[in-house]
GROMACS .gro file of C-alpha atoms in nm:
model
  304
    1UNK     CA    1  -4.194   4.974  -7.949
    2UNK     CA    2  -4.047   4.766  -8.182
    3UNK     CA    3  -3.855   4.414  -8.137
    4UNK     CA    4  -3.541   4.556  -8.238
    5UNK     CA    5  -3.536   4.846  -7.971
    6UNK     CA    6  -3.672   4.626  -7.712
    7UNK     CA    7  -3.367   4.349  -7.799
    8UNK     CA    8  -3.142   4.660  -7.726
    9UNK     CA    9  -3.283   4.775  -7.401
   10UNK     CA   10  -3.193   4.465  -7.246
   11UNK     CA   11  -2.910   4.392  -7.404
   12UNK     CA   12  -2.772   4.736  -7.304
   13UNK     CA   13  -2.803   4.671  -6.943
   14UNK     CA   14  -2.702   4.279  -6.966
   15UNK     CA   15  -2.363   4.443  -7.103
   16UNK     CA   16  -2.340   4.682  -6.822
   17UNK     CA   17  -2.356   4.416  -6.583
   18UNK     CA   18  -2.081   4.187  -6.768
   19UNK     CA   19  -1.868   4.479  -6.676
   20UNK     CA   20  -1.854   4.351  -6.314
   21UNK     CA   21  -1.697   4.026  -6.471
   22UNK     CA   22  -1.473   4.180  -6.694
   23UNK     CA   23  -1.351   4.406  -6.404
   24UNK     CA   24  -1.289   4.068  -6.201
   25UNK     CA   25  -1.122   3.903  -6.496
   26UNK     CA   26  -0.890   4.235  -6.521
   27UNK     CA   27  -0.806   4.210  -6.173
   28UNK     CA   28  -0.619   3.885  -6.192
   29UNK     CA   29  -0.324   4.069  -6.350
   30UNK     CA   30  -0.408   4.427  -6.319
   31UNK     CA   31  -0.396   4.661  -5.988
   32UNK     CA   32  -0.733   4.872  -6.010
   33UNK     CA   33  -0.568   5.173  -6.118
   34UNK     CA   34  -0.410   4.991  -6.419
   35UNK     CA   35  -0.702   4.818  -6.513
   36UNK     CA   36  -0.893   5.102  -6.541
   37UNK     CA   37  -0.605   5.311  -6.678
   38UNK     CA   38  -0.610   5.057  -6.973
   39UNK     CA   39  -0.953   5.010  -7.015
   40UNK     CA   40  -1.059   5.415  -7.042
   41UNK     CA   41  -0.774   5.448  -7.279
   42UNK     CA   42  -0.870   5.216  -7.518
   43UNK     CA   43  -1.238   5.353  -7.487
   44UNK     CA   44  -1.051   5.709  -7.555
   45UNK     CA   45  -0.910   5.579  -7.881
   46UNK     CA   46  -1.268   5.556  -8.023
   47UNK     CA   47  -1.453   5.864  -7.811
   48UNK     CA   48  -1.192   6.134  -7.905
   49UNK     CA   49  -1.230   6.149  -8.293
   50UNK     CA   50  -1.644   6.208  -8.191
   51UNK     CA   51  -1.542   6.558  -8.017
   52UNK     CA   52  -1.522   6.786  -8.303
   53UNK     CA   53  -1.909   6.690  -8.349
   54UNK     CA   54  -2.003   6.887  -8.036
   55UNK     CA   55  -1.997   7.226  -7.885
   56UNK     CA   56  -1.620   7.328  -7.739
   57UNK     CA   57  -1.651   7.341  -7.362
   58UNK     CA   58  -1.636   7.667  -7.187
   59UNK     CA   59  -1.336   7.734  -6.926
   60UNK     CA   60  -1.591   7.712  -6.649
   61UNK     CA   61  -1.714   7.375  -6.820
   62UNK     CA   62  -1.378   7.218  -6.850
   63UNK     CA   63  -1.327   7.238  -6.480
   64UNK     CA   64  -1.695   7.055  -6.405
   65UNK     CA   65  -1.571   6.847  -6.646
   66UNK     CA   66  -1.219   6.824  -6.480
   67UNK     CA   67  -1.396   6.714  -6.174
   68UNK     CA   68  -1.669   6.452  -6.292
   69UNK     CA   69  -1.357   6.268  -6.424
   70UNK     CA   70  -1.178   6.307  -6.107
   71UNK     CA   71  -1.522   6.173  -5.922
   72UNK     CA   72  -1.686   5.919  -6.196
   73UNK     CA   73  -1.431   5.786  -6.378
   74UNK     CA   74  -1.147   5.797  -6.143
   75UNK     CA   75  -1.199   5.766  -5.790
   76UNK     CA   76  -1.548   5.556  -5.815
   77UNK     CA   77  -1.322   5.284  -6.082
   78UNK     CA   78  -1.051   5.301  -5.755
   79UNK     CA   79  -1.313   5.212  -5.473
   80UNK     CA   80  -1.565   5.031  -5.706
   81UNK     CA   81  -1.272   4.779  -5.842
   82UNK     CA   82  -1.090   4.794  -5.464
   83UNK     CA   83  -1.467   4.627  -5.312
   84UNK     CA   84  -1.470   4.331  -5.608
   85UNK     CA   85  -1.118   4.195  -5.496
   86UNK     CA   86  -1.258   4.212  -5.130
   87UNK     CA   87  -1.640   4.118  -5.145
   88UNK     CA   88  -1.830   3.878  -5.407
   89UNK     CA   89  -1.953   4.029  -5.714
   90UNK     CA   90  -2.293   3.941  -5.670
   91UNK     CA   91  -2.291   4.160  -5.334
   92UNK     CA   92  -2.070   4.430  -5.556
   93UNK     CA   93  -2.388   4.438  -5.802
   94UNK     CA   94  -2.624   4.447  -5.510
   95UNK     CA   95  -2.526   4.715  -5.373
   96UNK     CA   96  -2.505   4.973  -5.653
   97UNK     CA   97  -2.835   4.951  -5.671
   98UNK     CA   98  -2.865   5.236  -5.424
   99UNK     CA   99  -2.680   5.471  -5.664
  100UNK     CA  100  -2.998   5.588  -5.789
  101UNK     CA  101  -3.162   5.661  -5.434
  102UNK     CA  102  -2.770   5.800  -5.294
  103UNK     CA  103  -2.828   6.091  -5.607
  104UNK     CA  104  -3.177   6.177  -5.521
  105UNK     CA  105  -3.048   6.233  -5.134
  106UNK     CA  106  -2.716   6.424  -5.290
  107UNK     CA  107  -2.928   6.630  -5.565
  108UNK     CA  108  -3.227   6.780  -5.278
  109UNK     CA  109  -2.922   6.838  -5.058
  110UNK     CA  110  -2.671   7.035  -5.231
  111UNK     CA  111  -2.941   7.150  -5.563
  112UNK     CA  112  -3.228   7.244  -5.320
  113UNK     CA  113  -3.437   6.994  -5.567
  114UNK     CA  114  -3.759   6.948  -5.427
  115UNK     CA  115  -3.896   6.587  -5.456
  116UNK     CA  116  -4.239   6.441  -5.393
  117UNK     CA  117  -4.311   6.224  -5.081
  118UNK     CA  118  -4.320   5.964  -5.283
  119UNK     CA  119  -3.956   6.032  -5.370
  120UNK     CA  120  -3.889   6.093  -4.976
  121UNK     CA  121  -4.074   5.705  -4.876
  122UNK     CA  122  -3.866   5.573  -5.207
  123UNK     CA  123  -3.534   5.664  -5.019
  124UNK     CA  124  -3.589   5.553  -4.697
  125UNK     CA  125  -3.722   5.200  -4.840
  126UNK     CA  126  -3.410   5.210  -5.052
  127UNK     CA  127  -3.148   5.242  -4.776
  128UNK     CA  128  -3.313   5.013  -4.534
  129UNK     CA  129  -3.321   4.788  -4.835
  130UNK     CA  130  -2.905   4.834  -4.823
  131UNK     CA  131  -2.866   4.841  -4.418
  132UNK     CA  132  -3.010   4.486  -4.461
  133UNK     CA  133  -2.844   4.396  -4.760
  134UNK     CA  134  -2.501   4.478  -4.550
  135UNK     CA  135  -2.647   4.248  -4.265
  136UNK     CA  136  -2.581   4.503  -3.990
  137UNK     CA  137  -2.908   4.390  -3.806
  138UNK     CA  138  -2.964   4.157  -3.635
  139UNK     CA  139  -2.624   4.138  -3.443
  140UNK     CA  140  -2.572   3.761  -3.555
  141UNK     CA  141  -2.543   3.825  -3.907
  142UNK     CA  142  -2.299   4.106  -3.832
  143UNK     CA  143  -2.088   3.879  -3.617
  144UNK     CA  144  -2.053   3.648  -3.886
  145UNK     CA  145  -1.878   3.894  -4.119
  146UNK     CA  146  -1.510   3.899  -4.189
  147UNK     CA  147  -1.260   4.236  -4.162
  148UNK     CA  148  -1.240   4.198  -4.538
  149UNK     CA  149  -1.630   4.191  -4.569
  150UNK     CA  150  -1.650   4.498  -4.362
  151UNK     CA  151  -1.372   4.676  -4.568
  152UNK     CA  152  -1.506   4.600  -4.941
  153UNK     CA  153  -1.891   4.690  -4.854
  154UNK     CA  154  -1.697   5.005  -4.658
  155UNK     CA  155  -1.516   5.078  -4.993
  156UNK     CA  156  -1.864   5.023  -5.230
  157UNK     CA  157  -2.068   5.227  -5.033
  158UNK     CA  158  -1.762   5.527  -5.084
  159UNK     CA  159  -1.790   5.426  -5.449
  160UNK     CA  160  -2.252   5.468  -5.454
  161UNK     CA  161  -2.153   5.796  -5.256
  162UNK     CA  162  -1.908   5.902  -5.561
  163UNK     CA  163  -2.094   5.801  -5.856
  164UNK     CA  164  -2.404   6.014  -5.702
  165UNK     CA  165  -2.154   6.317  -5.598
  166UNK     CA  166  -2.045   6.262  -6.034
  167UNK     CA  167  -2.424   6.220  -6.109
  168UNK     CA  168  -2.500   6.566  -5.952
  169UNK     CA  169  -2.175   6.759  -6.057
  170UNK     CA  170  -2.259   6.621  -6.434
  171UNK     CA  171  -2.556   6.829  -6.434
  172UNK     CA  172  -2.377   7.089  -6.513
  173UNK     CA  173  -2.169   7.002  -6.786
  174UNK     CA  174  -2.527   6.863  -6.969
  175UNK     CA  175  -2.682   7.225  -6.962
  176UNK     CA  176  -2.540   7.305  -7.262
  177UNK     CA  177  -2.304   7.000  -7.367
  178UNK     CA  178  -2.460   6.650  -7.462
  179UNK     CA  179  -2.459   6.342  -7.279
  180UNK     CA  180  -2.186   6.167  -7.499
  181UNK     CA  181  -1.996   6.460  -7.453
  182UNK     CA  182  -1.988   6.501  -7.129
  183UNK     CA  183  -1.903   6.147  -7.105
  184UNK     CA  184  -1.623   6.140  -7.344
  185UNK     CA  185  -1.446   6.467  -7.201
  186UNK     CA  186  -1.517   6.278  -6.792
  187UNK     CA  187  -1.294   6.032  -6.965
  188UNK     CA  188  -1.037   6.192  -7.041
  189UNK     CA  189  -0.975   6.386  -6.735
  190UNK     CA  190  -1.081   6.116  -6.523
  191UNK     CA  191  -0.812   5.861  -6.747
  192UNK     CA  192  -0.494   6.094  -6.665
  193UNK     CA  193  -0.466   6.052  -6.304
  194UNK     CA  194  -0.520   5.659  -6.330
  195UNK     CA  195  -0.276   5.683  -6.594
  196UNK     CA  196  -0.039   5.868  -6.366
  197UNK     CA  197  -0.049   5.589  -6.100
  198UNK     CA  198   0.015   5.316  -6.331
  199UNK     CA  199   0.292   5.444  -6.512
  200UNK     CA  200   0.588   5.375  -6.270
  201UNK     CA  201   0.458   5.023  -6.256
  202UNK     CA  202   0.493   5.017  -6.638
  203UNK     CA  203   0.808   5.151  -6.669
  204UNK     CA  204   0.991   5.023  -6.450
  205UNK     CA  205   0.869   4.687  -6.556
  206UNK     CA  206   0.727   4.548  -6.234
  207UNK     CA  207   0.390   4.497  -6.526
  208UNK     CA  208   0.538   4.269  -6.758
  209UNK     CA  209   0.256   4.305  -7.026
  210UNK     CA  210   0.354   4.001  -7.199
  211UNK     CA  211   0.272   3.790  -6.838
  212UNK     CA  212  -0.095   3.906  -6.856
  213UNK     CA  213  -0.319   3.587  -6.922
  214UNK     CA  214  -0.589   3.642  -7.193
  215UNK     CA  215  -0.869   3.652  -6.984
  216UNK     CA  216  -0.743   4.005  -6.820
  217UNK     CA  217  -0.694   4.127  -7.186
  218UNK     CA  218  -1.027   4.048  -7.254
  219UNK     CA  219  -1.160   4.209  -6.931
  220UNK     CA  220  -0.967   4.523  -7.076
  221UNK     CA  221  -1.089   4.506  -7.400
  222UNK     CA  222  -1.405   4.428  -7.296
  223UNK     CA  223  -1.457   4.743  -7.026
  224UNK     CA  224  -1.343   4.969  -7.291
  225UNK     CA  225  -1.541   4.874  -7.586
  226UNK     CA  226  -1.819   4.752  -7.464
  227UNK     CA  227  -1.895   4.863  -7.109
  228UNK     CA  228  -1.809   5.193  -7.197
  229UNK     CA  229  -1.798   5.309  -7.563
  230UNK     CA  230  -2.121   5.101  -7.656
  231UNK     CA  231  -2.315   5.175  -7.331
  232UNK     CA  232  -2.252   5.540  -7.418
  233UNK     CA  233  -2.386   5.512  -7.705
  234UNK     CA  234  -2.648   5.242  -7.703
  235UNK     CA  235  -2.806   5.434  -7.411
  236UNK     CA  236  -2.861   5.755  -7.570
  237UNK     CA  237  -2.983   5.585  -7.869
  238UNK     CA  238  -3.273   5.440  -7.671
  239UNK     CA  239  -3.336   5.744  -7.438
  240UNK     CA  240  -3.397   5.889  -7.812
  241UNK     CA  241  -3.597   5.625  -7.970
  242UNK     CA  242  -3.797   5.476  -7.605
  243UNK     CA  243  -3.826   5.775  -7.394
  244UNK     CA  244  -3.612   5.892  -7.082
  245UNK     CA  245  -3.896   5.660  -6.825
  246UNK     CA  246  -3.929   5.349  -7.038
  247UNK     CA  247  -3.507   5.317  -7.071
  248UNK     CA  248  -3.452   5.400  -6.715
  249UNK     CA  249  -3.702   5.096  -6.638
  250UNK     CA  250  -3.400   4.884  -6.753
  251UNK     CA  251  -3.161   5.047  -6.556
  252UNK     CA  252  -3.271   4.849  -6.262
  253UNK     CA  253  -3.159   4.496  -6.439
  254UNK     CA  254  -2.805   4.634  -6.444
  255UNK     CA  255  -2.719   4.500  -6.065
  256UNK     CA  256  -3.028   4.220  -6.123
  257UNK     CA  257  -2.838   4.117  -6.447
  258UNK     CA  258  -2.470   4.137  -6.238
  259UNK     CA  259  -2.561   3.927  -5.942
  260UNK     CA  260  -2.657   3.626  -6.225
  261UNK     CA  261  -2.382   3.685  -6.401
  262UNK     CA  262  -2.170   3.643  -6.098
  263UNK     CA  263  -2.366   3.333  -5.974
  264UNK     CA  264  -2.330   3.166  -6.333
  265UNK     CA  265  -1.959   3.198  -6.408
  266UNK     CA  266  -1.824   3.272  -6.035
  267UNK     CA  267  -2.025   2.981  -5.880
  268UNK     CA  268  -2.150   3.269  -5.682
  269UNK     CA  269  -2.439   3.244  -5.467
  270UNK     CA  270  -2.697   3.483  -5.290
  271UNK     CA  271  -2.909   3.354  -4.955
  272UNK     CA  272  -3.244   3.430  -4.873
  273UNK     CA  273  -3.133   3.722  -4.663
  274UNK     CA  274  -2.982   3.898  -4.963
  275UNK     CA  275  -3.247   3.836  -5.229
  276UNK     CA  276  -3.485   4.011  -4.978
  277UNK     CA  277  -3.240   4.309  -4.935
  278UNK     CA  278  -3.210   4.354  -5.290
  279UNK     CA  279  -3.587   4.315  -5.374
  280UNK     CA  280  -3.651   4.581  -5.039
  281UNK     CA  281  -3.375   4.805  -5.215
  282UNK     CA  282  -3.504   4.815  -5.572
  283UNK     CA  283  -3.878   4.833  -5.467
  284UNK     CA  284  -3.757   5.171  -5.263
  285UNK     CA  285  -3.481   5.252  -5.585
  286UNK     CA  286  -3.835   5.261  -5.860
  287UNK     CA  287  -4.074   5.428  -5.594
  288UNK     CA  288  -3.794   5.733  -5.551
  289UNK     CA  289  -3.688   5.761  -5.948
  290UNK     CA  290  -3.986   5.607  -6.182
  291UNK     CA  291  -4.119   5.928  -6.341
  292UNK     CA  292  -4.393   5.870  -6.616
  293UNK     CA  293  -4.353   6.148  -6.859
  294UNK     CA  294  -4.526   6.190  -7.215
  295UNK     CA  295  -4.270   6.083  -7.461
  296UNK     CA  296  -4.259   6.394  -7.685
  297UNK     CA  297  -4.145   6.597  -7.381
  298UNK     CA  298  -3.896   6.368  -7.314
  299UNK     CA  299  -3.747   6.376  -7.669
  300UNK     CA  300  -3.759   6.779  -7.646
  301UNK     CA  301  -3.554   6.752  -7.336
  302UNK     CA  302  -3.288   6.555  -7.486
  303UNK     CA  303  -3.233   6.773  -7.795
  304UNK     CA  304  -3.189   7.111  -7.582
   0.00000   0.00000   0.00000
């Protein structure tokens, strides 16, 4: 592997994680629905013009790809942007870790996938990873949470549950249609509704865009080109040049690189309690997903 690849598989993930900040920044003028609504459009304006490079979905495939819109891009922006006015970012990061794990239990459910025990003891390692991240047990920690505390880490763990009900429902779409693809056409359907919702706020001129302060511009902008549009991208680029294991590796800095993010610019901070929840949780989240594959396979795979 050379220096140049390995530069972009971390910076790939270190931008994925700035998306938690941007989304913050967005929120200080935006309602989640408008944020997001802004953010997938601009990403639109440089996706669309890519479509006439791949196949044309089938009518069965547009409405898969109708719904991992609806689930990825639309609902899981609503809940996932609803927890970061309510909880810390850090704990926001923290918690998505278990998306991986939440997919796995989603996928051997409603796929019939069978998985390994090592897969099964990854899981379980995983969620009690997040049942202590959530300080549920022991009954003083719980005590000392707020009704907002209990709402946001209510309204992430909807969001983990979404993204791995997308994750599975994607499948689908990528048995004949690339990865790009599928993620440029989830954009689009998944952009209308949020669109919808933030048009009588628009209109009517409740938003006055001219009142937004630059730092929620740049949030937008941000989420948009880079946390979407170059993620894309950048990602499939390395599952291409690195291999589907070795890129996945650095999936797991994505909430590692959020949590610092949020510490460094928030004035954040984690306690002992949630560094060992998070190291439980992504000790159970590489047990359950690390795969070691040879890399010509892998490479095969991805051009099917």
């Amino acid at each position: 592997m050379n220096w140049k690849l390995l530069i972009l598989l971390v910076a790939v993930p270190l931008t994925a994680a700035g998306n938690l900040i941007a989304g913050k920044f967005a929120l200080r003028s935006f309602s989640p629905a408008q944020a997001n609504a802004l953010r997938y459009l601009l990403a639109l304006v440089f996706l669309l013009p890519m479509l006439r490079r791949w196949p044309r979905p089938t009518a069965r495939e547009l409405g898969v790809l109708a719904a991992t819109g609806l689930l990825g891009i639309c609902i899981y922006n609503l809940l996932f942007f609803e927890a970061m006015r309510l909880i810390p970012v850090s704990e926001v990061a923290l918690l998505e870790m278990t998306i991986p794990a939440a997919s796995l239990v989603l996928a051997r459910v409603l796929l019939r996938e069978q998985g390994s025990s090592r897969q099964v003891v990854g899981i379980i390692v995983s969620f009690a990873g997040a049942v202590w991240l959530l300080r549920i047990l022991p009954p003083e920690a719980s005590a000392m949470k707020t009704d907002m505390d209990w709402r946001g880490e209510v309204l992430m763990l909807l969001a983990v549950a979404c993204f791995a009900l997308y994750s599975v429902v994607s499948k689908f779409a990528m048995q004949r249609l690339p990865p790009t693809a599928v993620a440029t056409w989830s954009c689009l359907f998944g952009s209308l509704p949020l669109l919808l919702m933030s048009a009588p706020d628009m209109l009517s001129g409740e938003l006055r865009l001219g009142d937004v302060s630059l730092e929620s511009w740049l949030g937008i902008i941000y989420g948009g080109l880079i946390g979407f549009v170059f993620n894309i991208v950048a990602w499939y680029y390395c599952f291409r040049e690195a291999g589907v294991s070795k890129t996945n590796i650095f999936l797991y800095l994505v909430p590692i690189f959020g949590a610092i993010l949020a510490m460094l610019i928030f004035g954040e901070s984690l306690s002992g309690w949630q560094l060992f929840g998070s190291a439980i949780t992504l000790a159970g989240v590489v047990l359950a997903t690390f795969e070691r594959k040879p890399r010509h396979v892998e490479k095969v795979a991805l051009t099917e």
